CSV table of C-alpha atoms in Angstrom, one decimal:
chain,number,residue,atom,x,y,z
A,1,UNK,CA,7.7,3.0,38.1
A,2,UNK,CA,7.1,6.0,36.0
A,3,UNK,CA,4.6,7.6,38.8
A,4,UNK,CA,7.5,7.0,41.0
A,5,UNK,CA,10.0,8.9,38.2
A,6,UNK,CA,7.7,11.8,37.9
A,7,UNK,CA,7.0,12.1,41.2
A,8,UNK,CA,10.8,12.0,41.8
A,9,UNK,CA,11.6,15.1,38.9
A,10,UNK,CA,8.3,16.8,40.4
A,11,UNK,CA,9.7,17.3,43.2
A,12,UNK,CA,13.2,18.1,42.2
A,13,UNK,CA,11.8,21.1,39.9
A,14,UNK,CA,9.8,22.4,42.8
A,15,UNK,CA,12.9,22.2,44.8
A,16,UNK,CA,14.7,24.4,42.1
A,17,UNK,CA,12.8,26.7,42.1
A,18,UNK,CA,12.0,27.2,45.4
A,19,UNK,CA,16.2,27.5,45.3
A,20,UNK,CA,15.7,29.9,42.4
A,21,UNK,CA,12.3,32.2,43.9
A,22,UNK,CA,14.2,32.1,47.9
A,23,UNK,CA,16.1,35.7,47.0
A,24,UNK,CA,18.9,34.6,49.8
A,25,UNK,CA,22.4,36.1,50.2
A,26,UNK,CA,23.8,33.5,48.2
A,27,UNK,CA,26.8,35.6,46.3
A,28,UNK,CA,28.2,32.6,45.6
A,29,UNK,CA,32.3,30.8,45.7
A,30,UNK,CA,34.2,33.9,45.0
A,31,UNK,CA,37.5,32.9,46.9
A,32,UNK,CA,36.7,29.9,44.2
A,33,UNK,CA,36.3,32.0,41.0
A,34,UNK,CA,39.3,34.3,42.4
A,35,UNK,CA,41.3,31.1,42.5
A,36,UNK,CA,40.1,30.1,38.7
A,37,UNK,CA,41.2,32.9,37.4
A,38,UNK,CA,44.6,33.2,38.5
A,39,UNK,CA,45.5,29.4,38.0
A,40,UNK,CA,43.6,30.2,34.6
A,41,UNK,CA,46.2,33.5,33.9
A,42,UNK,CA,49.0,31.7,35.6
A,43,UNK,CA,48.3,28.9,32.7
A,44,UNK,CA,48.6,31.1,30.1
A,45,UNK,CA,51.3,32.9,30.9
A,46,UNK,CA,53.0,29.5,31.7
A,47,UNK,CA,52.5,28.5,28.0
A,48,UNK,CA,53.2,31.2,26.8
A,49,UNK,CA,56.4,31.8,28.3
A,50,UNK,CA,57.3,27.9,26.5
A,51,UNK,CA,55.7,28.4,23.2
A,52,UNK,CA,56.5,31.9,22.5
A,53,UNK,CA,58.1,31.4,18.8
A,54,UNK,CA,56.0,28.4,18.1
A,55,UNK,CA,53.2,30.5,18.2
A,56,UNK,CA,54.5,33.6,16.4
A,57,UNK,CA,55.4,30.9,13.8
A,58,UNK,CA,51.9,29.6,13.8
A,59,UNK,CA,50.3,32.8,13.4
A,60,UNK,CA,52.5,34.0,10.6
A,61,UNK,CA,51.8,30.7,8.6
A,62,UNK,CA,48.5,31.4,9.4
A,63,UNK,CA,48.9,34.5,7.9
A,64,UNK,CA,50.5,33.8,4.8
A,65,UNK,CA,47.5,31.7,3.8
A,66,UNK,CA,45.3,33.6,4.1
A,67,UNK,CA,46.7,36.5,2.5
A,68,UNK,CA,48.1,34.9,0.1
A,69,UNK,CA,52.1,34.9,0.4
A,70,UNK,CA,52.5,30.8,1.5
A,71,UNK,CA,55.6,29.7,0.2
């Protein structure tokens, strides 16, 4: 059982090494990264529009607590 597991790990590490050193033209999933970036920006914008006043209050309270102006 241990020998089989060791063999599987060895095969896996060899295949990962071969993939990393192959130097192919694989540049990744560019459209996927673009989509993730756009969706993240949209989510941040939507949350910001909804919670703008609360975020300002939270930030002001945090700064007042640090400076010592807390009520």
